[in-house]
CSV table of C-alpha atoms and ligand atoms in Angstrom, one decimal:
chain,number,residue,atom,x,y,z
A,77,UNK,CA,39.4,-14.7,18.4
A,78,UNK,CA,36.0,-13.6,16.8
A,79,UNK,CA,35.4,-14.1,13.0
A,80,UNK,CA,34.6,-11.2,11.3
A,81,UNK,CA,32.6,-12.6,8.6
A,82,UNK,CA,32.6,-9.8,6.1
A,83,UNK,CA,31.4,-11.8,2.7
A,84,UNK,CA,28.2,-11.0,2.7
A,85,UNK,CA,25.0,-9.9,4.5
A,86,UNK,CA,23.4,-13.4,4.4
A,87,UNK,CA,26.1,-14.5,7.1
A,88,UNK,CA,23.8,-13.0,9.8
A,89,UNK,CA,22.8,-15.0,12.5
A,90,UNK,CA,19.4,-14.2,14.5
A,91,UNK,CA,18.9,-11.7,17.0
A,92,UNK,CA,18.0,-13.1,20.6
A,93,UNK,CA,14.3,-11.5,19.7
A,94,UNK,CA,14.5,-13.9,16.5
A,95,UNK,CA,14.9,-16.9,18.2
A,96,UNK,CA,12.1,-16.4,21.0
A,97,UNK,CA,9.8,-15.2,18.8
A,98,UNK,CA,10.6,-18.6,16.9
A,99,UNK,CA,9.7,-20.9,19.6
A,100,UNK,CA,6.8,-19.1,20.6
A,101,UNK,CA,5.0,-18.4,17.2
A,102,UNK,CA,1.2,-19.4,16.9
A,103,UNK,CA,1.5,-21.9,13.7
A,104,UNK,CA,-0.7,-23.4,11.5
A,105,UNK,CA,-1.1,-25.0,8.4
A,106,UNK,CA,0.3,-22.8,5.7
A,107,UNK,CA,-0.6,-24.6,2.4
A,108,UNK,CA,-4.4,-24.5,3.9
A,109,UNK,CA,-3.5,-20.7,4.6
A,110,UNK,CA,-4.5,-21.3,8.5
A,111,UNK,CA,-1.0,-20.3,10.2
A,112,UNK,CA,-1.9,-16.9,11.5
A,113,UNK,CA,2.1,-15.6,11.8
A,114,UNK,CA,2.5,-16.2,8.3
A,115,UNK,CA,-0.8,-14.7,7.8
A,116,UNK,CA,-0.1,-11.8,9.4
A,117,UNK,CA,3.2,-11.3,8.0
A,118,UNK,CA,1.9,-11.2,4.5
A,119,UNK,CA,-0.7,-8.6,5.7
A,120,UNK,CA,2.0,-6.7,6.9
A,121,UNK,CA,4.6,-6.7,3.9
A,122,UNK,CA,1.3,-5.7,1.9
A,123,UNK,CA,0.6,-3.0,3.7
A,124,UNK,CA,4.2,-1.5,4.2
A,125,UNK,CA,4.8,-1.7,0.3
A,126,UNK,CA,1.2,-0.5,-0.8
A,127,UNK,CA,0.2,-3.7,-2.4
A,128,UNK,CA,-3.2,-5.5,-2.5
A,129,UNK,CA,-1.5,-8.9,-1.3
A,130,UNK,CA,2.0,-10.9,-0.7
A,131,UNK,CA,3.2,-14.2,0.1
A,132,UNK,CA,5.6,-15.7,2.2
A,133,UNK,CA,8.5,-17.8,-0.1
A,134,UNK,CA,11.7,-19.8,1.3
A,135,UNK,CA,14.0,-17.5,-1.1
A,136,UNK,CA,14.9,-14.4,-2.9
A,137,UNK,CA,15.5,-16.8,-5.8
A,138,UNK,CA,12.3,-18.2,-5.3
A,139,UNK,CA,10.6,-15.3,-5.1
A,140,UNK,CA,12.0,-13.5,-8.3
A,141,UNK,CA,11.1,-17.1,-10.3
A,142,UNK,CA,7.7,-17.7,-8.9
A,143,UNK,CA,7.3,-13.4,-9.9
A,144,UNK,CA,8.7,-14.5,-14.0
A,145,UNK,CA,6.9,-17.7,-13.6
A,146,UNK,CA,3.0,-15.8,-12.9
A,147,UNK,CA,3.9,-13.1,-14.9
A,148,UNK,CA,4.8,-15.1,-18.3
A,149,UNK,CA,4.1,-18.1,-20.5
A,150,UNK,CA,7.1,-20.3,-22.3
A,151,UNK,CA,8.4,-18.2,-25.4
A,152,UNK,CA,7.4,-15.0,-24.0
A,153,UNK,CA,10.7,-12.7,-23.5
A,154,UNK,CA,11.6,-10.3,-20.8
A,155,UNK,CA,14.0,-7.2,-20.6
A,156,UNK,CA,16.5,-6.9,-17.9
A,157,UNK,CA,19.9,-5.6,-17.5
A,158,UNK,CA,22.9,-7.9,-18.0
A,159,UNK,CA,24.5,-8.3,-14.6
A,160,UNK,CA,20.5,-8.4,-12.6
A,161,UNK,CA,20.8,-11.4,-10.2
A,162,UNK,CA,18.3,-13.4,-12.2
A,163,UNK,CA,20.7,-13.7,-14.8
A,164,UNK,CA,24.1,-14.3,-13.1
A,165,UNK,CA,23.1,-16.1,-9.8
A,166,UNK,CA,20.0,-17.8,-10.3
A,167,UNK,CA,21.2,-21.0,-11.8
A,168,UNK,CA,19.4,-19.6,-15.4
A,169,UNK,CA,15.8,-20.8,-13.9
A,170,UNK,CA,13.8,-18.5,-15.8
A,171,UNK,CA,14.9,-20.7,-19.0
A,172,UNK,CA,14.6,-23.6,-17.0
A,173,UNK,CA,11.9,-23.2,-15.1
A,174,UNK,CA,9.8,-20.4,-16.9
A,175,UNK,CA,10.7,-21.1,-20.2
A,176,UNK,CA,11.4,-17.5,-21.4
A,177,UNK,CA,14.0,-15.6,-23.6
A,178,UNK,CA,16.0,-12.6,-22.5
A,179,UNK,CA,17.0,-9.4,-23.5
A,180,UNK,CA,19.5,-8.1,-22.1
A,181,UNK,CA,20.7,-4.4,-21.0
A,182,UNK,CA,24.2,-3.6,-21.0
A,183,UNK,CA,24.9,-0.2,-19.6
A,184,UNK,CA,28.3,0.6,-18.0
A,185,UNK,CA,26.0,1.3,-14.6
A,186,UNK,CA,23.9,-1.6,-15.0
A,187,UNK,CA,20.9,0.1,-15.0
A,188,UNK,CA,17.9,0.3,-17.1
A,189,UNK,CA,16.3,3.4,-18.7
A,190,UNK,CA,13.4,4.3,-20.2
A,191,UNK,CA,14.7,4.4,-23.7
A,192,UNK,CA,16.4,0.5,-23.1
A,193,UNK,CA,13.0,-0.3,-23.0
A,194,UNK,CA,11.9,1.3,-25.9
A,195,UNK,CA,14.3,-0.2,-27.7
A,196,UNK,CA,14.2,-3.4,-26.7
A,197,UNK,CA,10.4,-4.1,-26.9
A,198,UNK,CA,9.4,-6.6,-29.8
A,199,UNK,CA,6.9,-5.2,-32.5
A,200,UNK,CA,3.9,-7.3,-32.9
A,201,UNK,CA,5.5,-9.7,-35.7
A,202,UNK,CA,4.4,-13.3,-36.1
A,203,UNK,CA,8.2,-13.7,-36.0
A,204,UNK,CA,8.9,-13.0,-33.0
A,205,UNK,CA,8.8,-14.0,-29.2
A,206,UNK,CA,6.0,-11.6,-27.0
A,207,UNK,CA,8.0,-8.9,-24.4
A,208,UNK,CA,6.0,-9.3,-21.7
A,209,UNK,CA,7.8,-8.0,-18.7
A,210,UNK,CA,10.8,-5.9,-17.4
A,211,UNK,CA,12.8,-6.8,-14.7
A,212,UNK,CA,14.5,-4.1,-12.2
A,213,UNK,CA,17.0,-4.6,-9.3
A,214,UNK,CA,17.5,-2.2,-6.3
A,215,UNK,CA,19.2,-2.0,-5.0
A,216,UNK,CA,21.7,-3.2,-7.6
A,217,UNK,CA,24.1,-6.1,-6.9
A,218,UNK,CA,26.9,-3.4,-7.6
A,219,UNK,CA,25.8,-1.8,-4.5
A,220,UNK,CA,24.5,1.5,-6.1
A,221,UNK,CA,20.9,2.4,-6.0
A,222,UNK,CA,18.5,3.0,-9.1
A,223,UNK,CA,17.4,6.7,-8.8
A,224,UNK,CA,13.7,7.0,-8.1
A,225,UNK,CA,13.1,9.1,-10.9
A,226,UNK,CA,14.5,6.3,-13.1
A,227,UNK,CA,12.4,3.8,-11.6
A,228,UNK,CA,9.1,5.7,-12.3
A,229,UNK,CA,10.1,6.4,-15.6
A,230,UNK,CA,10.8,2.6,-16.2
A,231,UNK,CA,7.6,2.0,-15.0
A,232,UNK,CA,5.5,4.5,-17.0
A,233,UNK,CA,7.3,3.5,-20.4
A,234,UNK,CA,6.5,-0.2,-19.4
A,235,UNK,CA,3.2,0.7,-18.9
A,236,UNK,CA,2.7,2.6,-21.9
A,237,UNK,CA,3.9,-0.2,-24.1
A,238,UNK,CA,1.8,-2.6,-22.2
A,239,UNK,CA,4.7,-4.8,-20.2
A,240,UNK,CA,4.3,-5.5,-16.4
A,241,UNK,CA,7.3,-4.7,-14.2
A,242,UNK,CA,8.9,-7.1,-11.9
A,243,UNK,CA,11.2,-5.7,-9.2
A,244,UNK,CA,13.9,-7.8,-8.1
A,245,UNK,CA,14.3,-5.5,-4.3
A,246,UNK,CA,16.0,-8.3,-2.2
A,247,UNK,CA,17.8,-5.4,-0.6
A,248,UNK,CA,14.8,-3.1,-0.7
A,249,UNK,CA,15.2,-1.2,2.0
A,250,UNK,CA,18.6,-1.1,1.6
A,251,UNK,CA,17.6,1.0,-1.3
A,252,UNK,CA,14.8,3.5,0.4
A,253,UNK,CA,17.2,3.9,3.4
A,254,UNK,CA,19.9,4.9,1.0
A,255,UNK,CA,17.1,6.9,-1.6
A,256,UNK,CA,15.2,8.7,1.2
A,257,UNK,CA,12.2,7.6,0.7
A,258,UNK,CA,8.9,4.6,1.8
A,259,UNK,CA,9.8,1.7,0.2
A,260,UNK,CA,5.9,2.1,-0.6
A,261,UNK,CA,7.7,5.0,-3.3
A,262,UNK,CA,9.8,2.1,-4.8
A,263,UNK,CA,7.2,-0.4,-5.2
A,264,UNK,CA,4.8,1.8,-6.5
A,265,UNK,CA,7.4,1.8,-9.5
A,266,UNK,CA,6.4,-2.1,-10.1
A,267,UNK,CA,3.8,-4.6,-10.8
A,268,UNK,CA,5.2,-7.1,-8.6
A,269,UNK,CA,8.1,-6.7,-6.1
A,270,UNK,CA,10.3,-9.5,-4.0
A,271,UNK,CA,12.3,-8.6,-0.9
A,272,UNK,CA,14.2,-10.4,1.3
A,273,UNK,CA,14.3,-11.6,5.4
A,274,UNK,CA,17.3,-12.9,5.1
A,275,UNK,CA,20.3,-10.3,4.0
A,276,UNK,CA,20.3,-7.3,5.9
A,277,UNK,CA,16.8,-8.0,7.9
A,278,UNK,CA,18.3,-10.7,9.3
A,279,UNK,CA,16.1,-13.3,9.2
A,280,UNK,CA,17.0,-16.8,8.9
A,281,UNK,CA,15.5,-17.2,5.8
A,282,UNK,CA,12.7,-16.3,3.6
A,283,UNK,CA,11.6,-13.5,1.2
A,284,UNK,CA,8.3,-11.8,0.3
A,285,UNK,CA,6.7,-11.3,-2.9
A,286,UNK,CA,4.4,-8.6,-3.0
A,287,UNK,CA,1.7,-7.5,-5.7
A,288,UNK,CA,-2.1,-7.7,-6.4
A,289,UNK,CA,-4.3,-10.5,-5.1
A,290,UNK,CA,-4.5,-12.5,-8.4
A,291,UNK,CA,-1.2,-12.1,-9.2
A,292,UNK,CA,-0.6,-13.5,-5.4
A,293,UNK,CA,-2.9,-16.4,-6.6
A,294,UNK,CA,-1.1,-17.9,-9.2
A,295,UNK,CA,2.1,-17.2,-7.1
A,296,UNK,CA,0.9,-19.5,-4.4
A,297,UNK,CA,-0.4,-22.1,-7.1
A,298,UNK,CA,3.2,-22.0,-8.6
A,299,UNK,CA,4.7,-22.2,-5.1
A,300,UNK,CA,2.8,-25.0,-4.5
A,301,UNK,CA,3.8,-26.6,-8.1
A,302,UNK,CA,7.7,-26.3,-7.2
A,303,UNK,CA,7.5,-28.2,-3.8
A,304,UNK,CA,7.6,-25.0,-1.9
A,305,UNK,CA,4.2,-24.8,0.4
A,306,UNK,CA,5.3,-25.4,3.6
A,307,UNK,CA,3.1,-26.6,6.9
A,308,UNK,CA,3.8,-24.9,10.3
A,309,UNK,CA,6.1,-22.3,8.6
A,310,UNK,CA,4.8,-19.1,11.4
A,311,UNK,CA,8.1,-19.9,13.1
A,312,UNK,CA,10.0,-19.1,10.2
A,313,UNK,CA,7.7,-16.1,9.8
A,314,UNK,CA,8.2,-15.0,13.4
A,315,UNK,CA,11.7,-14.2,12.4
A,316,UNK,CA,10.0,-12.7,9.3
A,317,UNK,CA,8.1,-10.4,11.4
A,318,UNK,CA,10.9,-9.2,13.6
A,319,UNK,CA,12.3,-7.8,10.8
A,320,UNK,CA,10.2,-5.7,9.8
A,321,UNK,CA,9.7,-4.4,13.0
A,322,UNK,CA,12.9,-4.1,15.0
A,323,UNK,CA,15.8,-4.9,11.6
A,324,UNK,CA,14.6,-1.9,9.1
A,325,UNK,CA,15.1,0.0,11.9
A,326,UNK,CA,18.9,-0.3,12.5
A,327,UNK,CA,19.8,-0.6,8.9
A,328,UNK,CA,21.7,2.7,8.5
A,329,UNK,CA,23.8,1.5,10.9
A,330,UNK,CA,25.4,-0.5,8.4
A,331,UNK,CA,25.0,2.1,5.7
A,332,UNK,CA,27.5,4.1,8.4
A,333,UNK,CA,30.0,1.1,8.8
A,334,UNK,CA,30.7,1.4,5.6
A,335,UNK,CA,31.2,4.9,4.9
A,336,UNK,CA,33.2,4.9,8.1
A,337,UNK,CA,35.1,1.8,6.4
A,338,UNK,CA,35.2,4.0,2.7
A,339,UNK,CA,36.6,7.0,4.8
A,340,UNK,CA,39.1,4.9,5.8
A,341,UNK,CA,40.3,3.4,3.3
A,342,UNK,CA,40.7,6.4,1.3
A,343,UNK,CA,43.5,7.4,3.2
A,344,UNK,CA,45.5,4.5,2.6
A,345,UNK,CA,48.1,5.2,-0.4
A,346,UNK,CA,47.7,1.8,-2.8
A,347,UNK,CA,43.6,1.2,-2.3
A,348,UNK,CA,41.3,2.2,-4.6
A,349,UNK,CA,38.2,2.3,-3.5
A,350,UNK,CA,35.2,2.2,-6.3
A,351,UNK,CA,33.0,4.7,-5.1
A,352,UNK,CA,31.3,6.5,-1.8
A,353,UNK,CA,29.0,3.5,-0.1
A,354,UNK,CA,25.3,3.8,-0.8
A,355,UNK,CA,24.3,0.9,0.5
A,356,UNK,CA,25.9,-1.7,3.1
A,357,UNK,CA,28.7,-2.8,0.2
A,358,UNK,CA,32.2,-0.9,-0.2
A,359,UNK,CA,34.6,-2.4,-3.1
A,360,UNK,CA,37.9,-1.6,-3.8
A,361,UNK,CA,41.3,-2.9,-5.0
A,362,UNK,CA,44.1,-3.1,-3.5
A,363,UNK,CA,48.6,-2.8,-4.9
A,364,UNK,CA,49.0,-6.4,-3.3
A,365,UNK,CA,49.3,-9.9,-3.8
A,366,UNK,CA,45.9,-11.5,-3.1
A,367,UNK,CA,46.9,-14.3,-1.9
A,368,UNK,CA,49.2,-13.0,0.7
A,369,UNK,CA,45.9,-10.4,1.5
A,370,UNK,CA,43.9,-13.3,2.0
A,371,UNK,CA,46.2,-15.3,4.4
A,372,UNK,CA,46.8,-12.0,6.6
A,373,UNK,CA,42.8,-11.7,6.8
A,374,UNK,CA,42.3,-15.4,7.2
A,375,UNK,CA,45.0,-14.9,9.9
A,376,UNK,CA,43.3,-12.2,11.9
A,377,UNK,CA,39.8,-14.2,11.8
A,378,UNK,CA,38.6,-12.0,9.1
A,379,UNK,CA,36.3,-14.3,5.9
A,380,UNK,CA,36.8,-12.2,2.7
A,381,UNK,CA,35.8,-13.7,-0.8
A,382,UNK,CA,38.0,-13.5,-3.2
A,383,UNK,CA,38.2,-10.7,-5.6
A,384,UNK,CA,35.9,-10.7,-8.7
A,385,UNK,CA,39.0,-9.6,-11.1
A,386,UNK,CA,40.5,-7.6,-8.7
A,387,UNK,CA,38.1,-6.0,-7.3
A,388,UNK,CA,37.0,-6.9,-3.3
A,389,UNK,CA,33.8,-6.4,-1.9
A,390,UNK,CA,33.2,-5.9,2.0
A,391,UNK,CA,29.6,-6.6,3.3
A,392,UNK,CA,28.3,-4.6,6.7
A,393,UNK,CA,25.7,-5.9,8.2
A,394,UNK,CA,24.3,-6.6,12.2
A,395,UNK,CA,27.2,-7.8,14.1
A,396,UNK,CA,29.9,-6.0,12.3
A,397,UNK,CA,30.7,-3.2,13.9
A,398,UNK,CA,33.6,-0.5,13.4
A,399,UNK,CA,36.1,-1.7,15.8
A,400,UNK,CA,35.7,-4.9,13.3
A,401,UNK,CA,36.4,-3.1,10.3
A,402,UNK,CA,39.4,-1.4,11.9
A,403,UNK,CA,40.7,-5.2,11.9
A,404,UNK,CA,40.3,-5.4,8.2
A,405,UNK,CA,42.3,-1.9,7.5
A,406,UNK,CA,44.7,-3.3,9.9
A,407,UNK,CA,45.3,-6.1,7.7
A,408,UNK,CA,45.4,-3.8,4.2
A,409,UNK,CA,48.3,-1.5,5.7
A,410,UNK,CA,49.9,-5.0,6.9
A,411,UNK,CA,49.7,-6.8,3.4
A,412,UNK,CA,50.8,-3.4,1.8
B,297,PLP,C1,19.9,-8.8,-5.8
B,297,PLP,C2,19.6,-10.2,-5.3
B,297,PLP,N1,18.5,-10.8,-5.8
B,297,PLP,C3,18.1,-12.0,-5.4
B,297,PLP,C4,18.9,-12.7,-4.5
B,297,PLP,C5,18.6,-14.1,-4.1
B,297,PLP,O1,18.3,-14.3,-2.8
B,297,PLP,P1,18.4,-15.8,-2.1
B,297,PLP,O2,19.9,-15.9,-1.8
B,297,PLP,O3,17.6,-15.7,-0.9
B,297,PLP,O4,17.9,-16.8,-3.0
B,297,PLP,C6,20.1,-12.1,-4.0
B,297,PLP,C7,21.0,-12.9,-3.1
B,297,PLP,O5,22.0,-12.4,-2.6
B,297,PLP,C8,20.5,-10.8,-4.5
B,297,PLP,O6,21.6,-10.2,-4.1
């Protein structure tokens, strides 16, 4: 029986070109910036997001902390919304690590608009902590993505009131796929910008943070600082570099799995689904016991998490395909 692993994109494995392109990589050094894969991966991340510079890291969490950690001193504060992955998922290391306040957004659609950041600068008072950044997400963890007309106007107000903007885009092009535009259009919208390998790409690991070359400076000093320069890291880049080449290329293939999914669903009297799929993510919930839901999936080789208060969420991603997801509705009309 196959397992339908439907918890999340970071489940992937790597394609067959993955793991050649793994053993065959050129390496080098990396902390003495000699391993050419890695090199020219950062070259090409640059390039595709229209940024002077960018730098291999082991993780989205790494990334996004290394971004707060060269972008801030301790006391300084940052505004971000209340549900952004650097506050619920990343272990609180930008108070541990970075040594800087929050403040947070709270908007029904978690997202963050010009005015929030208006609002929530600090006026120059020996009182109080320095706002020094603002930290987006898109797209968002809730699976929607931040309009692009939001995004610039995030960035000009920023700007104007002299904070730099860090972008939190682990599912970057997720959100150009689903926005309709370069991901060069998104990151234009930031100062600095982290996406991830892993997750839809498909890469075994490892993220990019992208911005100018002395921002990229400190980055690697920081990276260094944290235990996270590696050595012959090009054949973790070679994976790195496959997906940017072949994996952007076959993401709205998951963006259709789970509109097909969606469609589905909607015709099935006791779901309720939360919304038309932007992204690879579909949630709903569901008139039935969740415990019984989870045994049928678990019986049918389908991994589900369980519901955040109710409310499921089903990941697409490469290896899913339709014929899987027809397994899962199988299991809903069973359990209902
Ligand atoms: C929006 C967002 N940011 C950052 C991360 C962190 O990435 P990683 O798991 O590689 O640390 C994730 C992980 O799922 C995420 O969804």
């Amino acid at each position: 029986m196959k397992t339908i692993d439907l918890r999340s994109d970071t489940v992937t494995q790597p394609i067959d070109e993955m793991r050649k392109a793994m053993a065959c990589a050129e390496v080098g050094d990396d902390v003495y910036m000699d391993d050419p894969t890695v090199n020219l991966l950062q070259k090409k991340a640059a390039e595709l997001l229209g940024k002077e510079d960018a730098l291999f890291v082991m993780s989205g969490t790494m990334g996004n902390l290394l971004s707060i950690m060269s972008q801030t001193h301790h006391g300084d504060e940052l505004i971000t919304g209340r549900n952004n992955h650097i506050i619920t998922h990343e272990v609180g290391g930008l108070a541990a690590l970075c040594g800087v306040m929050t403040r947070l957004i709270n908007r029904p659609d978690d997202m963050i608009y010009p005015e929030d950041i208006e609002a929530a600068v600090r006026p120059d008072d020996i009182h109080e902590p320095r706002t020094v950044l603002v930290c987006l997400e898109n797209a968002l963890s809730n699976g929607t993505v931040v309009p692009l007309e939001v995004m610039q106007k995030d960035y000009e107000t920023a700007k104007r009131l002299g904070l730099n903007v860090h972008l939190d885009g682990a599912r970057l092009f997720n959100a150009a796929l689903a926005l309709n535009c370069d991901v060069k259009d998104i990151a234009a919208c930031a100062d600095s910008v982290m996406f991830c390998l892993s997750k839809g790409l498909g890469a075994p690991m490892g993220s990019m943070v992208c911005g100018s070359k002395k921002f990229i400076e400190r980055v690697r000093k920081n990276r260094k600082r944290i235990g996270g320069g590696g050595r012959q890291m090009g054949h973790m880049a070679a994976c790195g570099l496959v997906a940017l080449d072949v994996m952007t290329k076959r993401l709205h293939e998951d963006h259709d799995n789970a509109k097909y999914l969606y469609e589905k669903l909607m015709e099935i009297p006791g779901v309720h689904v939360a919304g038309e799929p932007q992204i690879s993510m579909v949630f709903f919930s569901l008139d039935a016991d969740e415990t019984a839901f989870m045994k049928t999936c678990k019986e049918a080789g389908i991994l589900m998490n369980p519901s955040d208060k109710g409310m499921y969420r089903v990941v697409t991603h490469v290896g899913i395909e339709q014929e899987d997801l027809d397994v899962l509705i199988q299991c809903i009309r069973q359990v209902l």
